[in-house]
PDB file of C-alpha atoms in Angstrom:
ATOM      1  CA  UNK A   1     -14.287  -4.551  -4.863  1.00  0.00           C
ATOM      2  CA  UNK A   2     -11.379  -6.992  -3.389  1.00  0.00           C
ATOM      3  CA  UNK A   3     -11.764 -10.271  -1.777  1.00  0.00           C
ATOM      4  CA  UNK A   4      -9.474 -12.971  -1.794  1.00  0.00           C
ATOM      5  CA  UNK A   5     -11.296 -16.967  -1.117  1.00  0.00           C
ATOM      6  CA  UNK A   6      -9.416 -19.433   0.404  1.00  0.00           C
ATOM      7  CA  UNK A   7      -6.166 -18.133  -0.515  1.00  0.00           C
ATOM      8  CA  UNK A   8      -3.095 -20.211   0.004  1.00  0.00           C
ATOM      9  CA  UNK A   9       0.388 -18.832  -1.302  1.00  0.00           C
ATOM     10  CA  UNK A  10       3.740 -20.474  -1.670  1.00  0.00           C
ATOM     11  CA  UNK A  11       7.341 -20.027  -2.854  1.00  0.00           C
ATOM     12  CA  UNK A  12       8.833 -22.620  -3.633  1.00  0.00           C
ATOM     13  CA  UNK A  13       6.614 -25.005  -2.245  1.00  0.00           C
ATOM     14  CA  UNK A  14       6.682 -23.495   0.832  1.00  0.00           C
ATOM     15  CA  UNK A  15       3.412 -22.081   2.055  1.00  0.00           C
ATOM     16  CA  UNK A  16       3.464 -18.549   3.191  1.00  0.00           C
ATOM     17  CA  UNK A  17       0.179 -17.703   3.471  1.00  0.00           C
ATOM     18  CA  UNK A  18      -2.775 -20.269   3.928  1.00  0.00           C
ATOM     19  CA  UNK A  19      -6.455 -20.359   3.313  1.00  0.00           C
ATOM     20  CA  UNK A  20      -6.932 -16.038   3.142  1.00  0.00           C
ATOM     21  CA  UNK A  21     -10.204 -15.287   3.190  1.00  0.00           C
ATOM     22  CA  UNK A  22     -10.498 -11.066   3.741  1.00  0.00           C
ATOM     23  CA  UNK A  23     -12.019  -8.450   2.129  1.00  0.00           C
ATOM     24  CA  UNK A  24     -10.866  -4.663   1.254  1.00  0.00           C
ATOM     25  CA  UNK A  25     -13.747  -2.056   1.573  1.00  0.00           C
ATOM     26  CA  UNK A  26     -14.586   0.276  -1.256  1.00  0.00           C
ATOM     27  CA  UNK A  27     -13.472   3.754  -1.493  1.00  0.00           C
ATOM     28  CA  UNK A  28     -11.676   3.504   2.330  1.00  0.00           C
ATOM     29  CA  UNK A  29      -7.912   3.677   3.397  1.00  0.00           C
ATOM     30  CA  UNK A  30      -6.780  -0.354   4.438  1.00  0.00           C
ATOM     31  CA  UNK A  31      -3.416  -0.535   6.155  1.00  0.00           C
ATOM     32  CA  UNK A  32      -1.804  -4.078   6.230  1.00  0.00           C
ATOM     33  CA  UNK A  33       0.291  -4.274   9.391  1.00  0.00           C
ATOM     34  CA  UNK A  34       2.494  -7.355  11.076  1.00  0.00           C
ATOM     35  CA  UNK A  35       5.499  -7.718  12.114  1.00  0.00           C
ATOM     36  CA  UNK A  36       8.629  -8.278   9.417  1.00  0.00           C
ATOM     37  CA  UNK A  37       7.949 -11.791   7.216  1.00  0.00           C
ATOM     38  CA  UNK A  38       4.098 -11.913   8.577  1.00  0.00           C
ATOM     39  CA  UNK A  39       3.469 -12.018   4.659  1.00  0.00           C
ATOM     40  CA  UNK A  40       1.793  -8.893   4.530  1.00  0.00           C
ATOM     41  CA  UNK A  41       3.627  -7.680   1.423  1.00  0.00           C
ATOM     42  CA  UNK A  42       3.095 -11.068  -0.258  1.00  0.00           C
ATOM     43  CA  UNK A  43      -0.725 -10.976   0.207  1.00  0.00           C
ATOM     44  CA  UNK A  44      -0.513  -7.135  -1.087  1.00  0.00           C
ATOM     45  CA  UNK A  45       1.203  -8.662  -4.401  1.00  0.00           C
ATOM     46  CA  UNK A  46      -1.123 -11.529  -4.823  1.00  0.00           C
ATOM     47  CA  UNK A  47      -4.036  -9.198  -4.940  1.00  0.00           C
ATOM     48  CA  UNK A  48      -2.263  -6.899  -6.921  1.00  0.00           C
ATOM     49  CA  UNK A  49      -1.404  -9.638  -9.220  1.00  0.00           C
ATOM     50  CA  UNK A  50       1.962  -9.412  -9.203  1.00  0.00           C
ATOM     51  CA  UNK A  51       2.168 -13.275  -7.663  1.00  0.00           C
ATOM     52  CA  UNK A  52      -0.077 -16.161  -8.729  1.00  0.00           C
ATOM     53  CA  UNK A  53      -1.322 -17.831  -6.012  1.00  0.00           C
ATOM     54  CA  UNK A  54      -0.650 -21.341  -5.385  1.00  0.00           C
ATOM     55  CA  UNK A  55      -4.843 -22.550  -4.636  1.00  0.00           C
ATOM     56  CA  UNK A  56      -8.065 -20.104  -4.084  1.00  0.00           C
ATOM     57  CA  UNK A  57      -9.024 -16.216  -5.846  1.00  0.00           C
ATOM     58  CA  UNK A  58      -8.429 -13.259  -5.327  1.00  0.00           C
ATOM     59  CA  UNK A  59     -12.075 -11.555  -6.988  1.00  0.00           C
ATOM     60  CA  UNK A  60     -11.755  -8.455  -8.649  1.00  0.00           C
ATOM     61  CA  UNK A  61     -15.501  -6.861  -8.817  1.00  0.00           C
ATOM     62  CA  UNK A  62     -16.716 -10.567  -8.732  1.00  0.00           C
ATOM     63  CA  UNK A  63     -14.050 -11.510 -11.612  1.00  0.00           C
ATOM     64  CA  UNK A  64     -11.215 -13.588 -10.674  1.00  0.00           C
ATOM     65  CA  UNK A  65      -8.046 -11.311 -10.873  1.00  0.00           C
ATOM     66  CA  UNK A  66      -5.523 -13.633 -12.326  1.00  0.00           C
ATOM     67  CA  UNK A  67      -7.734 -14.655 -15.412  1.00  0.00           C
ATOM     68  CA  UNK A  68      -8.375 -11.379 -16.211  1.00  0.00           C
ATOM     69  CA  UNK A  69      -6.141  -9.783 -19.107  1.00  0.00           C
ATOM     70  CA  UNK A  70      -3.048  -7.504 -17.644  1.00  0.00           C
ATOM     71  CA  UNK A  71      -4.750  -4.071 -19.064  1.00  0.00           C
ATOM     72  CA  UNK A  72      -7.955  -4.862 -18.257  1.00  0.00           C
ATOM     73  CA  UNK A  73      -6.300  -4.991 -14.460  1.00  0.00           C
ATOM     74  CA  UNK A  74      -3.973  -2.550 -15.175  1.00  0.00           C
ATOM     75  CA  UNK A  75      -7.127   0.069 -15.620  1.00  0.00           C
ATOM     76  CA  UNK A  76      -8.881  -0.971 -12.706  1.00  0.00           C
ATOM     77  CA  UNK A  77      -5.427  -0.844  -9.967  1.00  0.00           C
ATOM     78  CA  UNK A  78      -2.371   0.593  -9.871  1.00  0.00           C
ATOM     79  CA  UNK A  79       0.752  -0.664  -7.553  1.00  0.00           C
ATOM     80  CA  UNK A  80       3.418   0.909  -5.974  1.00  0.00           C
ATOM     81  CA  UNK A  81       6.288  -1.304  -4.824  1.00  0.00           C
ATOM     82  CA  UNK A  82       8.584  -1.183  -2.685  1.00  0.00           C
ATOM     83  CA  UNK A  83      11.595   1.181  -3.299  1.00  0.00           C
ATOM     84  CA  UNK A  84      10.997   1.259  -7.133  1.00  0.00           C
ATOM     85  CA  UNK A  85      13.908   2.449  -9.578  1.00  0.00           C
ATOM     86  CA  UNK A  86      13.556   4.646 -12.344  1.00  0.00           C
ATOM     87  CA  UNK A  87      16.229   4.479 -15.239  1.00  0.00           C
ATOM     88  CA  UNK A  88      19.023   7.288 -14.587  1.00  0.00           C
ATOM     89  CA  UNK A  89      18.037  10.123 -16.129  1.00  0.00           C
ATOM     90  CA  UNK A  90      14.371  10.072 -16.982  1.00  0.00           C
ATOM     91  CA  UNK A  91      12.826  12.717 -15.712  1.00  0.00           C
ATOM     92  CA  UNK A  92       9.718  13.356 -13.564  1.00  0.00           C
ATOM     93  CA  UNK A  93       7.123  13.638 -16.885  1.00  0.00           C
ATOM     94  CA  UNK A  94       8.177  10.690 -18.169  1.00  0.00           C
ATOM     95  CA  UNK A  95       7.865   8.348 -15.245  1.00  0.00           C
ATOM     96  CA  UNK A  96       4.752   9.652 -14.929  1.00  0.00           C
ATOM     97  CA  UNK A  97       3.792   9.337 -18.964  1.00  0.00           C
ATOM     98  CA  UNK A  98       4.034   5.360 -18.346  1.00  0.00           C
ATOM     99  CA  UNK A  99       0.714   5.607 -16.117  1.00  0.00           C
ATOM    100  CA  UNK A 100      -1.329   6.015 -19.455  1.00  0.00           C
ATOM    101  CA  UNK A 101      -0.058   2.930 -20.949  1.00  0.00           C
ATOM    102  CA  UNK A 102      -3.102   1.043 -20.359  1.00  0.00           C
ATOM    103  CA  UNK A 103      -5.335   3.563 -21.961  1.00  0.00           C
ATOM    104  CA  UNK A 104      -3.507   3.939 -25.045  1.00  0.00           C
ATOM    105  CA  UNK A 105      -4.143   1.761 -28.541  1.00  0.00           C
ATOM    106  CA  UNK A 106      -0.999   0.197 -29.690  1.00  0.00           C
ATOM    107  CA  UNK A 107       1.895   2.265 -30.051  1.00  0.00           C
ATOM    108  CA  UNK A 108       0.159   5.426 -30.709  1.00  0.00           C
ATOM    109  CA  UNK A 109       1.253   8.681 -29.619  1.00  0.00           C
ATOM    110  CA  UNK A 110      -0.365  10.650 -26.400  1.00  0.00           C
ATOM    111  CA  UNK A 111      -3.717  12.068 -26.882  1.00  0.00           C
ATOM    112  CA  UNK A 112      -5.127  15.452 -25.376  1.00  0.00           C
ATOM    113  CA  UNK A 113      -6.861  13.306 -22.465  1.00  0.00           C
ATOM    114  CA  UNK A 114      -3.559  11.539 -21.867  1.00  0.00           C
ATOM    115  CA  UNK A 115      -1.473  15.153 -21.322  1.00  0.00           C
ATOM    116  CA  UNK A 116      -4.338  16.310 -19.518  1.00  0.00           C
ATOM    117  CA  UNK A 117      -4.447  13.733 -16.926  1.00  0.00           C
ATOM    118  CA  UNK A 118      -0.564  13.476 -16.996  1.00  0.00           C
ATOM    119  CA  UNK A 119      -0.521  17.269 -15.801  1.00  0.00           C
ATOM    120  CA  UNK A 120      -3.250  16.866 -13.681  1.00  0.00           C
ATOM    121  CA  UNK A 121      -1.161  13.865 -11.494  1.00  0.00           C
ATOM    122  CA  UNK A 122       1.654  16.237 -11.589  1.00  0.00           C
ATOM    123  CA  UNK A 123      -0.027  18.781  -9.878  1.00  0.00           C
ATOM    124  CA  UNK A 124      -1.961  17.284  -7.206  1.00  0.00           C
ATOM    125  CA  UNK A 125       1.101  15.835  -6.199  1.00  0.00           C
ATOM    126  CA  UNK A 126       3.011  19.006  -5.410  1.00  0.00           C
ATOM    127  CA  UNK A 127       5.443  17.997  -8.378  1.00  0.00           C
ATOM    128  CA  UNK A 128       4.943  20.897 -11.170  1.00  0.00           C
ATOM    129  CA  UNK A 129       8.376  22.631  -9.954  1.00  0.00           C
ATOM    130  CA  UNK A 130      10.309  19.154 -10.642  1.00  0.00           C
ATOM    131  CA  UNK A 131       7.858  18.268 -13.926  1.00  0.00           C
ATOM    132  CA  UNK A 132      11.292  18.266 -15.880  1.00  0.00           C
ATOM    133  CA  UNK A 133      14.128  17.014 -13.044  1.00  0.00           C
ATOM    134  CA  UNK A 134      15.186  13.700 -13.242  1.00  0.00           C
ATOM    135  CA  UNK A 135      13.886  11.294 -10.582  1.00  0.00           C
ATOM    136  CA  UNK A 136      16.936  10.355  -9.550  1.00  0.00           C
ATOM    137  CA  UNK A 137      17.938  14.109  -8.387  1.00  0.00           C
ATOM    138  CA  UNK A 138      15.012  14.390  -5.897  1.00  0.00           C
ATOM    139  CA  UNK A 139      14.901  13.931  -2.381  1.00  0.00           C
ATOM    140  CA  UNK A 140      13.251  10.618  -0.879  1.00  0.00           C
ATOM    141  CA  UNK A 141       9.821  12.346  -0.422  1.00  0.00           C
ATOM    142  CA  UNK A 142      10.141  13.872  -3.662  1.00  0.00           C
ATOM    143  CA  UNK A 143      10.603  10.667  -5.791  1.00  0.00           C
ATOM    144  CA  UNK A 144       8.032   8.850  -3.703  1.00  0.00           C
ATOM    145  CA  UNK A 145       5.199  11.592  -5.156  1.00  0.00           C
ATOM    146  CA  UNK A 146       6.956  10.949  -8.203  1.00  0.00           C
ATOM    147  CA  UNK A 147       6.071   7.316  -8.400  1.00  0.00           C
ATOM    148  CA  UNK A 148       2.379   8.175  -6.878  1.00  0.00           C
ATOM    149  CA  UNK A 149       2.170  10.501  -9.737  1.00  0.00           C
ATOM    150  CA  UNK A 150       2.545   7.823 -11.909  1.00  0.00           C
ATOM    151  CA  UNK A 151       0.102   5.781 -10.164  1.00  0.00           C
ATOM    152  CA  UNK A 152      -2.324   8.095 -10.283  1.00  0.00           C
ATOM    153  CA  UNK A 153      -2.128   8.940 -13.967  1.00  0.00           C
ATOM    154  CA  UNK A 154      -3.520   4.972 -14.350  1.00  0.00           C
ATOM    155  CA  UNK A 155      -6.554   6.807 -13.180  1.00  0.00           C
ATOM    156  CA  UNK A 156      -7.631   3.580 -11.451  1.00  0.00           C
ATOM    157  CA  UNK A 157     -10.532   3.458  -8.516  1.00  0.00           C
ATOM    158  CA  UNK A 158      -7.623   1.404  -6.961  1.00  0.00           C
ATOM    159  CA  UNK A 159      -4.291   2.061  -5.546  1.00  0.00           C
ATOM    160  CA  UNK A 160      -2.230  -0.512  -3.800  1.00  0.00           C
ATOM    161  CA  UNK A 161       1.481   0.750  -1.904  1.00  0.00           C
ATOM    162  CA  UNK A 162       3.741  -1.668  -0.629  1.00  0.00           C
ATOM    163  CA  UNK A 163       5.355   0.536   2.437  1.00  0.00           C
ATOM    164  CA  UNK A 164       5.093   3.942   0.793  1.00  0.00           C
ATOM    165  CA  UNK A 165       7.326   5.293   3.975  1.00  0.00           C
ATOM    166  CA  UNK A 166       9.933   3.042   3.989  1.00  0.00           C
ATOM    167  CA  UNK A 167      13.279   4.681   4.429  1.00  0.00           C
ATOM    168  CA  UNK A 168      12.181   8.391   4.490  1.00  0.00           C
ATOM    169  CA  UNK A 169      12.609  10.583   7.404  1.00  0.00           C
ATOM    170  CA  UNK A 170       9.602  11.721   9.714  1.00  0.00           C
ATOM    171  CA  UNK A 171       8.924  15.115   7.483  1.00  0.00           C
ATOM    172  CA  UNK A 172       8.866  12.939   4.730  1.00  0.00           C
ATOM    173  CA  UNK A 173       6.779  10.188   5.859  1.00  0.00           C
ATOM    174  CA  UNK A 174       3.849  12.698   7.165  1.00  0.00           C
ATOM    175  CA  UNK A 175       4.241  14.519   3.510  1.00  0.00           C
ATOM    176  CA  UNK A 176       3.614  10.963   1.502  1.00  0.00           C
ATOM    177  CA  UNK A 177       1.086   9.983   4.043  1.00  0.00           C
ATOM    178  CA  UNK A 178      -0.998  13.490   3.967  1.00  0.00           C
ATOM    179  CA  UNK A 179      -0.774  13.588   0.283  1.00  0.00           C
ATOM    180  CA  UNK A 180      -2.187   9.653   0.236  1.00  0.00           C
ATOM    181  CA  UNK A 181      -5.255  10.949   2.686  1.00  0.00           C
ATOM    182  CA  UNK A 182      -5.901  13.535   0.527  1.00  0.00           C
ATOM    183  CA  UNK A 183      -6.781  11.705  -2.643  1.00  0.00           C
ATOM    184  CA  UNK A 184      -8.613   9.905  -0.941  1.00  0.00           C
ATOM    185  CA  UNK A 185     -10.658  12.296   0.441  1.00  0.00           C
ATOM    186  CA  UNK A 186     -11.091  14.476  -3.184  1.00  0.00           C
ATOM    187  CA  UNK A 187     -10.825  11.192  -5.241  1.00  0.00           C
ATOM    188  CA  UNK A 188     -12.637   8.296  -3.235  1.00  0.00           C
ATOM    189  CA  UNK A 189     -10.172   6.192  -4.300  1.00  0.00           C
ATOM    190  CA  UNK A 190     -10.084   2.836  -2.855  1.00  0.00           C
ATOM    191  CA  UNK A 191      -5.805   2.909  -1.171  1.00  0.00           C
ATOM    192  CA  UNK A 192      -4.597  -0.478   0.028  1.00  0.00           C
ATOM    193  CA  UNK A 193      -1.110   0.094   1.431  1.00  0.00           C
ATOM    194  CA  UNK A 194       1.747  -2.173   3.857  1.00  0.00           C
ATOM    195  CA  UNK A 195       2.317   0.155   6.709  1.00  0.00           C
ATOM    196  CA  UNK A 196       4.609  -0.437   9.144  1.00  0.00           C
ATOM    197  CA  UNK A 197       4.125   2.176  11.648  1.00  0.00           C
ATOM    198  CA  UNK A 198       1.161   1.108  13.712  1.00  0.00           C
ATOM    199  CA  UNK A 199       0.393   4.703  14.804  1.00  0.00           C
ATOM    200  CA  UNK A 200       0.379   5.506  10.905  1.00  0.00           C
ATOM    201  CA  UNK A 201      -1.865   2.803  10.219  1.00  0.00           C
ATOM    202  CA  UNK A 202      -3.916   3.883  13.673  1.00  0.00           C
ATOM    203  CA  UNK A 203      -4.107   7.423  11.910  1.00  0.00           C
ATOM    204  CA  UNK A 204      -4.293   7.239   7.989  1.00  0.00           C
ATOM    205  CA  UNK A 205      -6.642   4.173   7.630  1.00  0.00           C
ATOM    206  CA  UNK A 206     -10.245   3.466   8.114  1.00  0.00           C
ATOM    207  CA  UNK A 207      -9.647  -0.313   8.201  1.00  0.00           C
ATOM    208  CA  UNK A 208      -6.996  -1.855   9.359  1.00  0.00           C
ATOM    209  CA  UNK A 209      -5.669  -6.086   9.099  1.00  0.00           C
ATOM    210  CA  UNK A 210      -3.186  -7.383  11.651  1.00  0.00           C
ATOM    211  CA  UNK A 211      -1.235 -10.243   9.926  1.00  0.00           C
ATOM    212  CA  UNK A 212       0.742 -12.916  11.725  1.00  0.00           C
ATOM    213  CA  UNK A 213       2.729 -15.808   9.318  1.00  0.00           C
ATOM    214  CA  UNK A 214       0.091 -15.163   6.816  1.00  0.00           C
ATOM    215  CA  UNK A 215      -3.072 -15.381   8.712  1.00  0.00           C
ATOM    216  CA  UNK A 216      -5.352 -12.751  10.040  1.00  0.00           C
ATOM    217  CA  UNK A 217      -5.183 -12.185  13.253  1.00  0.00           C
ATOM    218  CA  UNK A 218      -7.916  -8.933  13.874  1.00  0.00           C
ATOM    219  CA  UNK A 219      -9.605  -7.183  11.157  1.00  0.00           C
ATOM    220  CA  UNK A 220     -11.855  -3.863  11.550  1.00  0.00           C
ATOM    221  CA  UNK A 221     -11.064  -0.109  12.358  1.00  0.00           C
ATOM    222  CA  UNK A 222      -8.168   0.981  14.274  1.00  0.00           C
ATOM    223  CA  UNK A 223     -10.247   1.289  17.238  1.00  0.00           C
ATOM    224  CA  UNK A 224     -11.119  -2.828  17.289  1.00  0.00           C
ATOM    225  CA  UNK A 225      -7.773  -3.979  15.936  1.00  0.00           C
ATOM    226  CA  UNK A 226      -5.368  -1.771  18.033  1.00  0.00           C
ATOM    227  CA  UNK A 227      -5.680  -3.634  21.534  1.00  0.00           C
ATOM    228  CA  UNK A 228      -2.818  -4.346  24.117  1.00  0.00           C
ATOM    229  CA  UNK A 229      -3.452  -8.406  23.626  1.00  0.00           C
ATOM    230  CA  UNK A 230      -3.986  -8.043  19.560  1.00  0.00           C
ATOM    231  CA  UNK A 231      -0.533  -5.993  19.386  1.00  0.00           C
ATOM    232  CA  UNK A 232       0.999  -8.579  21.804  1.00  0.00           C
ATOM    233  CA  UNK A 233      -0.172 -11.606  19.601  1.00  0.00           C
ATOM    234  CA  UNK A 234       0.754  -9.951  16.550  1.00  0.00           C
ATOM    235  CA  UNK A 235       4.342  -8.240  16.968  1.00  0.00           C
ATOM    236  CA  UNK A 236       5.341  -9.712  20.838  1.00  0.00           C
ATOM    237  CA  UNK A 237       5.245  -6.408  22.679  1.00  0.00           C
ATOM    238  CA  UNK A 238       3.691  -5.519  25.768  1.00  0.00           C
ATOM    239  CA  UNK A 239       2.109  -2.058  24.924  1.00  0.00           C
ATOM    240  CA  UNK A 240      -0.495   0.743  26.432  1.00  0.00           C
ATOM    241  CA  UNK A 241      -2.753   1.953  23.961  1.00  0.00           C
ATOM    242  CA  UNK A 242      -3.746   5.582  24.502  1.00  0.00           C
ATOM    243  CA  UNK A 243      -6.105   8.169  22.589  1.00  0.00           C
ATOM    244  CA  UNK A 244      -4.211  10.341  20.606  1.00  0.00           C
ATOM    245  CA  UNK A 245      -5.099  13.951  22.183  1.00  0.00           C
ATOM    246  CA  UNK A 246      -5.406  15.610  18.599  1.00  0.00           C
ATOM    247  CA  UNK A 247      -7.956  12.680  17.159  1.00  0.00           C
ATOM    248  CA  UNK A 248      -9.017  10.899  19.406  1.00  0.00           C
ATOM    249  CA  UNK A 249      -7.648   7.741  17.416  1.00  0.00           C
ATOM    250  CA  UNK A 250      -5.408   4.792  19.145  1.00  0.00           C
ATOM    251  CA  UNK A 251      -2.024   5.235  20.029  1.00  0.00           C
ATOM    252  CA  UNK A 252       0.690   2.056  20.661  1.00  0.00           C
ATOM    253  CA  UNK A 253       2.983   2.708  23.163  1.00  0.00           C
ATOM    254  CA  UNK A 254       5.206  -0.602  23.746  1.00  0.00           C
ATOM    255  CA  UNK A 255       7.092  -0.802  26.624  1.00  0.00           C
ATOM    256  CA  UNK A 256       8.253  -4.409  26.918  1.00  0.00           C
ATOM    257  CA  UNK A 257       8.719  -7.879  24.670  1.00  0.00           C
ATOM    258  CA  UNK A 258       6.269 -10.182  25.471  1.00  0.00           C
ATOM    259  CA  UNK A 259       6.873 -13.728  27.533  1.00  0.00           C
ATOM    260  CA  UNK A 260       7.510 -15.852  24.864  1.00  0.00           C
ATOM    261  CA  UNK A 261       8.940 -12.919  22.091  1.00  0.00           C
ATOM    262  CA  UNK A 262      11.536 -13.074  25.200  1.00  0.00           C
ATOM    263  CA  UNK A 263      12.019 -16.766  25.755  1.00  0.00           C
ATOM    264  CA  UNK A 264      12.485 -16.696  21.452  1.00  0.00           C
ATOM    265  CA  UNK A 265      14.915 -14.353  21.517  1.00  0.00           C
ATOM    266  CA  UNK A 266      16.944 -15.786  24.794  1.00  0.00           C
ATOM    267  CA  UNK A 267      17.105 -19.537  22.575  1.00  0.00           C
ATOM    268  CA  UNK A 268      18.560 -17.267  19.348  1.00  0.00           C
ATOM    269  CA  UNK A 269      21.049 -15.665  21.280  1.00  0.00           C
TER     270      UNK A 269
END
């Protein structure tokens, strides 16, 4: 569905990201992990859309993404920044209303589909309780299903989540992650998301890309890309990587900085 050719992205004339060439499996979890200003979350905005590259594509179904009209994209993938706003006040139904934008003609009013599938992203969210509470009276967890709720009333095949988790405590990270699996598994939708737990990434996705300053470092499941000298290369720590008991998936357990993640931080301080 996604691949991005020879992608190079800048601000300010300033390359971030140079000569991307990766693509995003169909209806499977992808976790983008690196370490802080790898450019993960600027590669998860390009092929979202939300930033025009500065040379190469980004192909949508074969299409190239950025020549495509804005609801024409806007039907095929949804995104979910990080720590989005709502105005004060609006409540949990409305947010979500603005998911059926792109399916509606002008400035008409909703139809019967349009409430349907509102209600239906309500629900399968856990939110029917706080349908009519403003967003900015729920709990972290709570507002993040909020926003996914919205996402999901785009009723795209894609979903893109720039670190859904960010900020929210354990019990709330596991709740936005489980609920995340779990349209994948009933919906097959295709998630693309900026993790930044590795063990999250190790556990929720079925591919996974290790970024470091914009390149790829590893890509493929978390089985081929979590290894001791990948983790080292990619975030500077000395880890052991162990089988999680429960799945049987790959654990990171760091334990030191690496050589020269120690000789960097020695010439800072």
């Amino acid at each position: 569905m996604i691949v991005t050719e020879n992608l190079d992205i800048a601000y300010d004339q300033m390359v971030i990201v140079k000569q991307l060439n990766i693509e995003i499996p169909s209806h499977k979890i992808t976790a983008l992990v690196g370490a802080n200003g790898s450019g993960k979350s600027t590669i998860l905005k390009t092929m979202a859309r939300l930033l025009k590259p500065k040379s190469g594509h980004v192909l949508l179904d074969g299409k190239a993404i950025h020549q495509l009209r804005t609801k024409e994209v806007a039907k095929q993938l949804a995104i979910l920044p990080q720590n989005p706003t709502a105005p004060e006040g609006m409540t949990v139904t409305d947010l979500v209303t603005y998911g059926r934008f792109p399916h509606q003609r002008g400035f008409g009013s909703l139809t019967k589909q349009d409430k349907e599938v509102i209600e239906w992203a309500i629900e399968a969210t856990g939110m029917k309780e706080f349908a009519h509470r403003p967003v900015d009276q729920l709990s972290g967890g709570q507002r993040q299903r909020a926003w996914i709720a919205m996402a999901l009333a785009q009723e795209t095949p894609i979903l893109f989540l720039d670190e859904p988790t960010t900020f929210l405590d354990m019990a709330h990270q596991l709740e936005v992650l489980n609920l995340l699996e779990e349209l994948h598994e009933k919906e097959r939708r295709t998630i693309v998301m900026v993790v930044h737990d590795l063990n999250h990434a190790s556990r929720y996705a079925h591919h996974m890309i290790a970024i470091k300053k914009g390149t790829v470092v590893k890509a493929g499941t978390p089985m081929e890309v979590m290894q001791p000298h990948i983790i080292e290369e990619v975030f500077g720590i000395q880890c052991d990587i162990i089988r999680d008991p429960r799945t049987g998936l790959p654990l990171c357990l760091p334990y030191a900085l690496s050589r020269s993640k120690k000789e960097q931080v020695h010439h800072i301080g």
